[in-house]
Amino acid sequence: MKAGPAARMPRWLPRAMVLALALYACFQLGSWAFHQLIGLLVNIVVAFFLALAIEPAVGRMAARGMRRGLATFLVFLAVMVFSVGFVVLLGSMLAGQIVDMVENFPKYLDSLINWINQTFHTELSRVEVQDNILRSDWLQKYVQNSASGVLDISATVLGGLFKLLTIFLFSFYFAADGPRLRRALCSVLPPARQTEVLRAWEIAVDKTGGYLYSRGLMALISGVAHFILLEFLGVPYAPALAVWVGLVSQFIPTIGTYLAGALPMLIAFTENPWYALWVLVFVVVYQQFENYVLQPKLTSKTVDIHPAVAFGSVIAGTALLGAVGALIAIPAVATLQAFLGAYVKRYDVTDDPRVHGHRRYGEAVVARLQKALHHKKEQGQGPGHEQGQGPGHGQG
């Protein structure tokens, strides 16, 4: 029995099925490639912002006749020397402090046990406490996990160094070949688009460089202020702690202040518990001074964004890219805000009191006037009303 014309498969259906399968395969391949290359893409984004940050310094040196490659190398060399010196200084400080704390651990433990015995009327001894700690299950499990995780830590350190080297290489090429990169990008765009791209590039350079330099200046001021305090209190390693507070509090958004203040408080506590309290009070007071006085003046011409927008951008950047996103979120949002500001038409603001937050001001004035008129009317009607009611009242 032969099938009718209506039962035949349309000629376009096999081609459509093959096309759909091909599109699905391309989507899966693109998704797999994106997930494999996400680490490289993040490194390129960080390298691009790093290149934008050093572009003003490289541009000034190149404008004076120096080759861009040499200027970029000198800037990166200065950054690396400063970073390595800071890490070595901080590492030596922490190593010496840890050795001192380990050597003085029995004395700290004796003081703690004596305080517990006097306060709670117990009879603890240091030997029993040490034996219980050394024989505890959680300590043995921690030692075993630490021993087995040495290779994982080594692999993580090597991976971090490789990522850092990748970022530096890409940022070096972006900064050294910046003009060539811009020409290559503009060569595939029409003239109108070329102007917009170059304008966006200049805005990104200004905002990123301004953010970095303003943060660097605030880090310097913060470091000097904390150094004076720590030196006055006699806290050891005051220079290294001041550098730590300045850099961490400024270049780690949101939680940087708390991380920066914890280390000097801990070291001050080993000298005198009251010193730690003084450091805490100073950190809190200086943070308020920085938020309301210093930061608005230094960032008004570089990264002028609302604090709520900055906080939200940091949270969004952290959710998308982790710590890297938190670092580049503020300059990225500032660049986008400055670029879009040219396309937003603005008007003069009306003098309505509600613009300044006095939403009920006009209604309150009218209510007070009505109340005053009503009160005056009652006073005017009061005597006549009493005279009119007087005889009737007397007859009653």
Tab-separated table of C-alpha atoms in Angstrom:
chain	number	residue	atom	x	y	z
A	1	MET	CA	0.000	0.000	0.000
A	2	LYS	CA	1.490	3.357	-1.025
A	3	ALA	CA	1.485	6.314	1.276
A	4	GLY	CA	-0.365	9.452	0.252
A	5	PRO	CA	1.273	12.800	-0.497
A	6	ALA	CA	0.276	14.062	2.954
A	7	ALA	CA	2.300	11.292	4.662
A	8	ARG	CA	5.597	12.208	2.986
A	9	MET	CA	8.328	13.945	5.036
A	10	PRO	CA	8.857	17.579	3.994
A	11	ARG	CA	12.112	18.157	2.193
A	12	TRP	CA	13.121	20.994	4.542
A	13	LEU	CA	12.699	18.928	7.711
A	14	PRO	CA	15.998	16.942	7.474
A	15	ARG	CA	17.914	20.125	6.759
A	16	ALA	CA	16.223	21.872	9.704
A	17	MET	CA	17.051	18.954	11.993
A	18	VAL	CA	20.684	18.962	10.875
A	19	LEU	CA	20.856	22.747	11.325
A	20	ALA	CA	19.334	22.522	14.818
A	21	LEU	CA	21.775	19.795	15.828
A	22	ALA	CA	24.678	21.812	14.446
A	23	LEU	CA	23.581	24.916	16.354
A	24	TYR	CA	23.193	22.895	19.550
A	25	ALA	CA	26.651	21.369	19.056
A	26	CYS	CA	28.148	24.824	18.475
A	27	PHE	CA	26.457	26.123	21.612
A	28	GLN	CA	27.784	23.236	23.704
A	29	LEU	CA	31.259	23.678	22.230
A	30	GLY	CA	31.205	27.428	22.898
A	31	SER	CA	29.973	26.879	26.449
A	32	TRP	CA	32.702	24.320	27.114
A	33	ALA	CA	35.380	26.603	25.639
A	34	PHE	CA	34.130	29.565	27.680
A	35	HIS	CA	34.292	27.594	30.931
A	36	GLN	CA	37.770	26.377	30.039
A	37	LEU	CA	38.994	29.884	29.223
A	38	ILE	CA	37.221	31.822	31.982
A	39	GLY	CA	40.435	31.987	34.025
A	40	LEU	CA	42.375	33.398	31.085
A	41	LEU	CA	39.638	35.943	30.334
A	42	VAL	CA	39.650	37.150	33.948
A	43	ASN	CA	43.437	37.520	33.813
A	44	ILE	CA	43.150	39.551	30.603
A	45	VAL	CA	40.551	41.859	32.170
A	46	VAL	CA	42.767	42.430	35.223
A	47	ALA	CA	45.778	43.017	32.973
A	48	PHE	CA	43.818	45.533	30.923
A	49	PHE	CA	42.854	47.563	34.006
A	50	LEU	CA	46.420	47.364	35.290
A	51	ALA	CA	47.649	48.703	31.959
A	52	LEU	CA	45.108	51.523	32.157
A	53	ALA	CA	46.327	52.348	35.675
A	54	ILE	CA	49.951	52.777	34.631
A	55	GLU	CA	49.124	54.450	31.301
A	56	PRO	CA	49.455	58.038	32.658
A	57	ALA	CA	52.967	57.378	33.982
A	58	VAL	CA	54.017	55.569	30.803
A	59	GLY	CA	52.501	58.325	28.657
A	60	ARG	CA	54.392	61.065	30.485
A	61	MET	CA	57.693	59.213	30.148
A	62	ALA	CA	57.037	58.502	26.460
A	63	ALA	CA	56.148	62.157	25.845
A	64	ARG	CA	59.632	63.105	27.040
A	65	GLY	CA	61.269	60.990	24.351
A	66	MET	CA	61.580	57.617	26.079
A	67	ARG	CA	60.486	54.507	24.208
A	68	ARG	CA	57.172	53.105	25.444
A	69	GLY	CA	58.625	49.654	25.957
A	70	LEU	CA	61.398	50.965	28.183
A	71	ALA	CA	59.008	53.274	30.041
A	72	THR	CA	56.614	50.386	30.697
A	73	PHE	CA	59.477	48.188	31.883
A	74	LEU	CA	60.685	50.854	34.331
A	75	VAL	CA	57.183	51.376	35.749
A	76	PHE	CA	56.656	47.638	36.197
A	77	LEU	CA	60.105	47.287	37.742
A	78	ALA	CA	59.267	49.964	40.329
A	79	VAL	CA	55.941	48.279	41.106
A	80	MET	CA	57.569	44.847	41.479
A	81	VAL	CA	60.406	46.154	43.674
A	82	PHE	CA	57.930	47.878	45.953
A	83	SER	CA	55.652	44.811	46.117
A	84	VAL	CA	58.487	42.370	46.814
A	85	GLY	CA	59.999	44.677	49.419
A	86	PHE	CA	56.656	45.010	51.167
A	87	VAL	CA	56.057	41.244	51.177
A	88	VAL	CA	59.570	40.519	52.473
A	89	LEU	CA	59.312	43.178	55.174
A	90	LEU	CA	55.893	41.992	56.260
A	91	GLY	CA	56.963	38.341	56.153
A	92	SER	CA	60.010	38.989	58.331
A	93	MET	CA	57.859	40.933	60.757
A	94	LEU	CA	55.295	38.144	61.007
A	95	ALA	CA	57.980	35.467	61.311
A	96	GLY	CA	59.708	37.292	64.154
A	97	GLN	CA	56.425	37.988	65.897
A	98	ILE	CA	55.305	34.367	65.584
A	99	VAL	CA	58.620	33.156	67.049
A	100	ASP	CA	58.212	35.575	69.972
A	101	MET	CA	54.639	34.455	70.552
A	102	VAL	CA	55.633	30.766	70.506
A	103	GLU	CA	58.478	31.392	72.947
A	104	ASN	CA	56.185	33.360	75.269
A	105	PHE	CA	53.268	30.951	74.921
A	106	PRO	CA	53.905	29.242	78.321
A	107	LYS	CA	53.894	32.637	80.020
A	108	TYR	CA	50.629	33.623	78.326
A	109	LEU	CA	49.111	30.266	79.251
A	110	ASP	CA	50.180	30.616	82.882
A	111	SER	CA	48.631	34.079	83.080
A	112	LEU	CA	45.374	32.793	81.579
A	113	ILE	CA	45.234	29.787	83.925
A	114	ASN	CA	45.932	31.949	86.980
A	115	TRP	CA	43.147	34.326	85.970
A	116	ILE	CA	40.715	31.419	85.509
A	117	ASN	CA	41.669	29.895	88.871
A	118	GLN	CA	41.250	33.192	90.699
A	119	THR	CA	37.990	34.091	88.975
A	120	PHE	CA	36.193	30.749	88.965
A	121	HIS	CA	37.977	29.172	91.978
A	122	THR	CA	39.315	26.241	89.973
A	123	GLU	CA	42.561	24.290	90.316
A	124	LEU	CA	43.842	24.005	86.757
A	125	SER	CA	47.513	23.414	85.980
A	126	ARG	CA	49.464	24.231	82.857
A	127	VAL	CA	50.835	20.689	82.500
A	128	GLU	CA	47.351	19.158	82.438
A	129	VAL	CA	46.081	21.728	79.957
A	130	GLN	CA	49.038	21.157	77.622
A	131	ASP	CA	48.610	17.377	77.785
A	132	ASN	CA	44.893	17.639	77.015
A	133	ILE	CA	45.585	19.912	74.066
A	134	LEU	CA	48.360	17.748	72.634
A	135	ARG	CA	46.319	14.554	73.012
A	136	SER	CA	43.095	16.007	71.629
A	137	ASP	CA	41.561	14.430	68.537
A	138	TRP	CA	40.994	17.712	66.707
A	139	LEU	CA	44.694	18.624	66.952
A	140	GLN	CA	45.797	15.254	65.570
A	141	LYS	CA	43.286	15.515	62.700
A	142	TYR	CA	44.477	19.043	61.959
A	143	VAL	CA	48.121	17.897	61.804
A	144	GLN	CA	47.227	15.008	59.508
A	145	ASN	CA	45.202	17.250	57.186
A	146	SER	CA	48.004	19.805	57.130
A	147	ALA	CA	50.571	17.169	56.245
A	148	SER	CA	48.405	15.767	53.459
A	149	GLY	CA	47.608	19.264	52.136
A	150	VAL	CA	51.205	20.345	51.618
A	151	LEU	CA	51.091	19.341	47.948
A	152	ASP	CA	47.783	21.136	47.466
A	153	ILE	CA	49.200	24.313	48.993
A	154	SER	CA	52.283	24.074	46.795
A	155	ALA	CA	50.146	23.625	43.701
A	156	THR	CA	48.005	26.616	44.706
A	157	VAL	CA	51.090	28.793	45.199
A	158	LEU	CA	52.529	27.772	41.836
A	159	GLY	CA	49.192	28.394	40.154
A	160	GLY	CA	48.992	31.832	41.729
A	161	LEU	CA	52.493	32.702	40.552
A	162	PHE	CA	51.635	31.566	37.019
A	163	LYS	CA	48.479	33.716	37.021
A	164	LEU	CA	50.459	36.681	38.307
A	165	LEU	CA	53.064	36.227	35.567
A	166	THR	CA	50.299	35.992	32.954
A	167	ILE	CA	48.697	39.206	34.190
A	168	PHE	CA	52.007	41.065	34.143
A	169	LEU	CA	52.820	39.889	30.611
A	170	PHE	CA	49.432	40.892	29.197
A	171	SER	CA	49.446	44.228	31.012
A	172	PHE	CA	52.979	44.907	29.734
A	173	TYR	CA	51.885	44.317	26.141
A	174	PHE	CA	48.716	46.396	26.611
A	175	ALA	CA	50.709	49.329	28.023
A	176	ALA	CA	53.732	49.119	25.718
A	177	ASP	CA	51.678	48.624	22.544
A	178	GLY	CA	48.752	50.835	23.588
A	179	PRO	CA	48.812	53.106	20.503
A	180	ARG	CA	49.184	50.143	18.149
A	181	LEU	CA	46.306	48.342	19.879
A	182	ARG	CA	44.075	51.398	19.540
A	183	ARG	CA	44.962	51.761	15.850
A	184	ALA	CA	44.201	48.078	15.230
A	185	LEU	CA	40.846	48.412	16.981
A	186	CYS	CA	39.895	51.595	15.169
A	187	SER	CA	40.881	50.204	11.767
A	188	VAL	CA	37.834	47.901	11.748
A	189	LEU	CA	35.354	50.599	12.800
A	190	PRO	CA	33.768	53.527	10.944
A	191	PRO	CA	35.012	57.044	11.821
A	192	ALA	CA	32.075	57.839	14.130
A	193	ARG	CA	32.643	54.646	16.115
A	194	GLN	CA	36.370	55.309	16.235
A	195	THR	CA	35.743	58.613	18.022
A	196	GLU	CA	33.521	56.924	20.605
A	197	VAL	CA	36.022	54.132	21.229
A	198	LEU	CA	38.919	56.568	21.703
A	199	ARG	CA	36.809	58.695	24.025
A	200	ALA	CA	35.847	55.661	26.113
A	201	TRP	CA	39.505	54.620	26.227
A	202	GLU	CA	40.598	58.034	27.512
A	203	ILE	CA	37.859	58.058	30.141
A	204	ALA	CA	38.910	54.587	31.303
A	205	VAL	CA	42.534	55.719	31.588
A	206	ASP	CA	41.592	58.839	33.560
A	207	LYS	CA	39.238	57.045	35.948
A	208	THR	CA	41.420	53.990	36.547
A	209	GLY	CA	44.598	56.007	36.968
A	210	GLY	CA	42.813	58.540	39.142
A	211	TYR	CA	41.394	55.775	41.318
A	212	LEU	CA	44.815	54.200	41.759
A	213	TYR	CA	46.619	57.462	42.527
A	214	SER	CA	43.939	58.755	44.916
A	215	ARG	CA	43.994	55.429	46.758
A	216	GLY	CA	47.773	55.553	46.865
A	217	LEU	CA	47.707	59.042	48.370
A	218	MET	CA	45.139	57.994	50.979
A	219	ALA	CA	47.246	54.914	51.760
A	220	LEU	CA	50.256	57.171	52.334
A	221	ILE	CA	48.313	59.467	54.667
A	222	SER	CA	46.810	56.519	56.537
A	223	GLY	CA	50.195	54.829	56.897
A	224	VAL	CA	51.833	57.982	58.278
A	225	ALA	CA	49.012	58.566	60.770
A	226	HIS	CA	49.080	54.986	62.063
A	227	PHE	CA	52.886	54.994	62.175
A	228	ILE	CA	52.826	58.029	64.478
A	229	LEU	CA	50.377	56.270	66.792
A	230	LEU	CA	52.232	52.956	66.859
A	231	GLU	CA	55.582	54.664	67.359
A	232	PHE	CA	54.141	56.754	70.198
A	233	LEU	CA	52.783	53.636	71.922
A	234	GLY	CA	56.057	51.775	71.416
A	235	VAL	CA	54.503	48.947	69.399
A	236	PRO	CA	57.195	46.897	67.613
A	237	TYR	CA	57.444	46.792	63.812
A	238	ALA	CA	55.663	50.149	63.546
A	239	PRO	CA	56.907	50.939	59.965
A	240	ALA	CA	55.802	47.592	58.542
A	241	LEU	CA	52.471	47.754	60.356
A	242	ALA	CA	51.883	51.285	59.055
A	243	VAL	CA	52.509	50.151	55.463
A	244	TRP	CA	50.210	47.169	56.034
A	245	VAL	CA	47.384	49.370	57.343
A	246	GLY	CA	47.757	51.908	54.549
A	247	LEU	CA	47.724	49.441	51.663
A	248	VAL	CA	45.202	46.903	52.939
A	249	SER	CA	42.680	49.496	54.129
A	250	GLN	CA	42.688	51.288	50.765
A	251	PHE	CA	43.061	48.559	48.146
A	252	ILE	CA	40.802	45.889	49.672
A	253	PRO	CA	37.265	47.268	49.471
A	254	THR	CA	34.660	47.009	52.225
A	255	ILE	CA	36.510	44.698	54.646
A	256	GLY	CA	39.997	46.133	54.148
A	257	THR	CA	39.746	48.444	57.141
A	258	TYR	CA	38.964	45.583	59.519
A	259	LEU	CA	41.691	43.358	58.102
A	260	ALA	CA	44.186	46.215	58.303
A	261	GLY	CA	43.380	47.080	61.911
A	262	ALA	CA	43.362	43.487	63.213
A	263	LEU	CA	47.118	42.878	62.836
A	264	PRO	CA	48.395	45.981	64.694
A	265	MET	CA	45.782	45.375	67.393
A	266	LEU	CA	47.045	41.817	67.867
A	267	ILE	CA	50.689	42.854	68.090
A	268	ALA	CA	49.831	45.772	70.386
A	269	PHE	CA	47.909	43.358	72.633
A	270	THR	CA	51.069	41.289	73.136
A	271	GLU	CA	52.753	44.414	74.494
A	272	ASN	CA	49.891	45.790	76.549
A	273	PRO	CA	46.134	45.108	76.307
A	274	TRP	CA	45.435	48.836	76.728
A	275	TYR	CA	47.553	49.540	73.646
A	276	ALA	CA	45.220	47.351	71.603
A	277	LEU	CA	42.254	49.366	72.855
A	278	TRP	CA	43.969	52.636	71.873
A	279	VAL	CA	44.702	51.234	68.404
A	280	LEU	CA	41.052	50.180	68.003
A	281	VAL	CA	39.789	53.628	69.001
A	282	PHE	CA	42.233	55.332	66.639
A	283	VAL	CA	41.284	53.052	63.719
A	284	VAL	CA	37.566	53.797	64.203
A	285	VAL	CA	38.074	57.569	64.556
A	286	TYR	CA	40.446	57.772	61.591
A	287	GLN	CA	38.039	55.765	59.446
A	288	GLN	CA	35.286	58.320	60.095
A	289	PHE	CA	37.682	61.168	59.295
A	290	GLU	CA	38.694	59.450	56.070
A	291	ASN	CA	35.123	58.685	54.971
A	292	TYR	CA	33.662	62.141	55.601
A	293	VAL	CA	36.598	64.540	55.178
A	294	LEU	CA	39.592	63.081	53.351
A	295	GLN	CA	38.069	60.765	50.761
A	296	PRO	CA	35.466	63.217	49.320
A	297	LYS	CA	38.174	65.837	48.708
A	298	LEU	CA	40.659	63.438	47.092
A	299	THR	CA	38.228	61.478	44.930
A	300	SER	CA	35.889	64.293	43.873
A	301	LYS	CA	37.871	64.876	40.664
A	302	THR	CA	38.936	61.294	39.951
A	303	VAL	CA	36.281	58.722	40.920
A	304	ASP	CA	33.179	60.702	41.790
A	305	ILE	CA	30.530	58.037	42.427
A	306	HIS	CA	27.962	57.742	45.173
A	307	PRO	CA	29.036	55.609	48.183
A	308	ALA	CA	25.981	53.393	47.775
A	309	VAL	CA	26.824	52.813	44.101
A	310	ALA	CA	30.434	52.035	45.034
A	311	PHE	CA	29.336	49.548	47.698
A	312	GLY	CA	26.878	47.883	45.326
A	313	SER	CA	29.477	47.668	42.573
A	314	VAL	CA	31.926	45.995	44.962
A	315	ILE	CA	29.305	43.409	45.959
A	316	ALA	CA	28.401	42.764	42.317
A	317	GLY	CA	32.056	42.492	41.297
A	318	THR	CA	32.726	40.063	44.140
A	319	ALA	CA	29.764	37.923	43.130
A	320	LEU	CA	30.918	37.809	39.499
A	321	LEU	CA	34.705	37.567	39.740
A	322	GLY	CA	35.531	37.190	43.424
A	323	ALA	CA	38.334	39.292	44.889
A	324	VAL	CA	39.423	40.410	41.411
A	325	GLY	CA	35.957	41.774	40.715
A	326	ALA	CA	35.987	43.675	44.007
A	327	LEU	CA	39.250	45.384	43.031
A	328	ILE	CA	38.216	46.478	39.546
A	329	ALA	CA	34.537	47.151	40.264
A	330	ILE	CA	34.865	50.795	41.340
A	331	PRO	CA	37.035	52.031	38.425
A	332	ALA	CA	34.887	50.052	35.979
A	333	VAL	CA	31.644	51.587	37.275
A	334	ALA	CA	33.235	55.051	37.371
A	335	THR	CA	34.306	54.658	33.740
A	336	LEU	CA	30.838	53.494	32.674
A	337	GLN	CA	29.177	56.311	34.600
A	338	ALA	CA	31.440	58.956	33.064
A	339	PHE	CA	30.953	57.566	29.550
A	340	LEU	CA	27.164	57.352	29.791
A	341	GLY	CA	26.944	60.782	31.405
A	342	ALA	CA	27.599	62.426	28.038
A	343	TYR	CA	24.473	60.789	26.554
A	344	VAL	CA	22.060	61.609	29.389
A	345	LYS	CA	20.251	64.917	28.887
A	346	ARG	CA	20.019	66.888	32.134
A	347	TYR	CA	17.626	69.708	33.086
A	348	ASP	CA	17.608	72.445	35.723
A	349	VAL	CA	16.167	71.219	39.011
A	350	THR	CA	13.015	72.952	40.241
A	351	ASP	CA	12.974	74.891	43.520
A	352	ASP	CA	10.263	72.666	44.970
A	353	PRO	CA	11.028	72.040	48.697
A	354	ARG	CA	10.415	68.334	48.140
A	355	VAL	CA	13.600	68.190	46.083
A	356	HIS	CA	15.567	68.955	49.247
A	357	GLY	CA	13.741	66.338	51.311
A	358	HIS	CA	11.064	68.651	52.764
A	359	ARG	CA	8.179	66.648	51.407
A	360	ARG	CA	5.570	67.906	53.869
A	361	TYR	CA	6.929	71.425	54.208
A	362	GLY	CA	4.297	73.191	52.099
A	363	GLU	CA	1.432	71.209	53.576
A	364	ALA	CA	2.684	71.897	57.115
A	365	VAL	CA	2.743	75.680	56.450
A	366	VAL	CA	-0.829	75.618	55.146
A	367	ALA	CA	-1.951	73.548	58.141
A	368	ARG	CA	-0.348	75.994	60.584
A	369	LEU	CA	-2.005	78.961	58.834
A	370	GLN	CA	-5.416	77.306	58.932
A	371	LYS	CA	-4.967	76.463	62.603
A	372	ALA	CA	-3.976	80.058	63.420
A	373	LEU	CA	-6.973	81.493	61.530
A	374	HIS	CA	-9.318	79.050	63.215
A	375	HIS	CA	-7.934	79.946	66.646
A	376	LYS	CA	-8.269	83.676	65.920
A	377	LYS	CA	-11.842	83.148	64.780
A	378	GLU	CA	-12.694	81.322	67.977
A	379	GLN	CA	-11.207	84.131	70.048
A	380	GLY	CA	-13.270	86.689	68.110
A	381	GLN	CA	-16.476	84.714	68.581
A	382	GLY	CA	-15.841	83.886	72.223
A	383	PRO	CA	-17.126	87.058	74.033
A	384	GLY	CA	-20.150	87.590	71.744
A	385	HIS	CA	-21.073	83.970	72.086
A	386	GLU	CA	-20.950	84.242	75.871
A	387	GLN	CA	-23.031	87.463	75.826
A	388	GLY	CA	-25.607	85.875	73.579
A	389	GLN	CA	-25.905	82.861	75.834
A	390	GLY	CA	-25.800	84.841	79.118
A	391	PRO	CA	-29.535	85.847	79.391
A	392	GLY	CA	-30.767	82.552	78.168
A	393	HIS	CA	-28.600	80.882	80.691
A	394	GLY	CA	-29.848	83.168	83.420
A	395	GLN	CA	-33.512	82.542	82.472
A	396	GLY	CA	-32.908	78.897	82.561
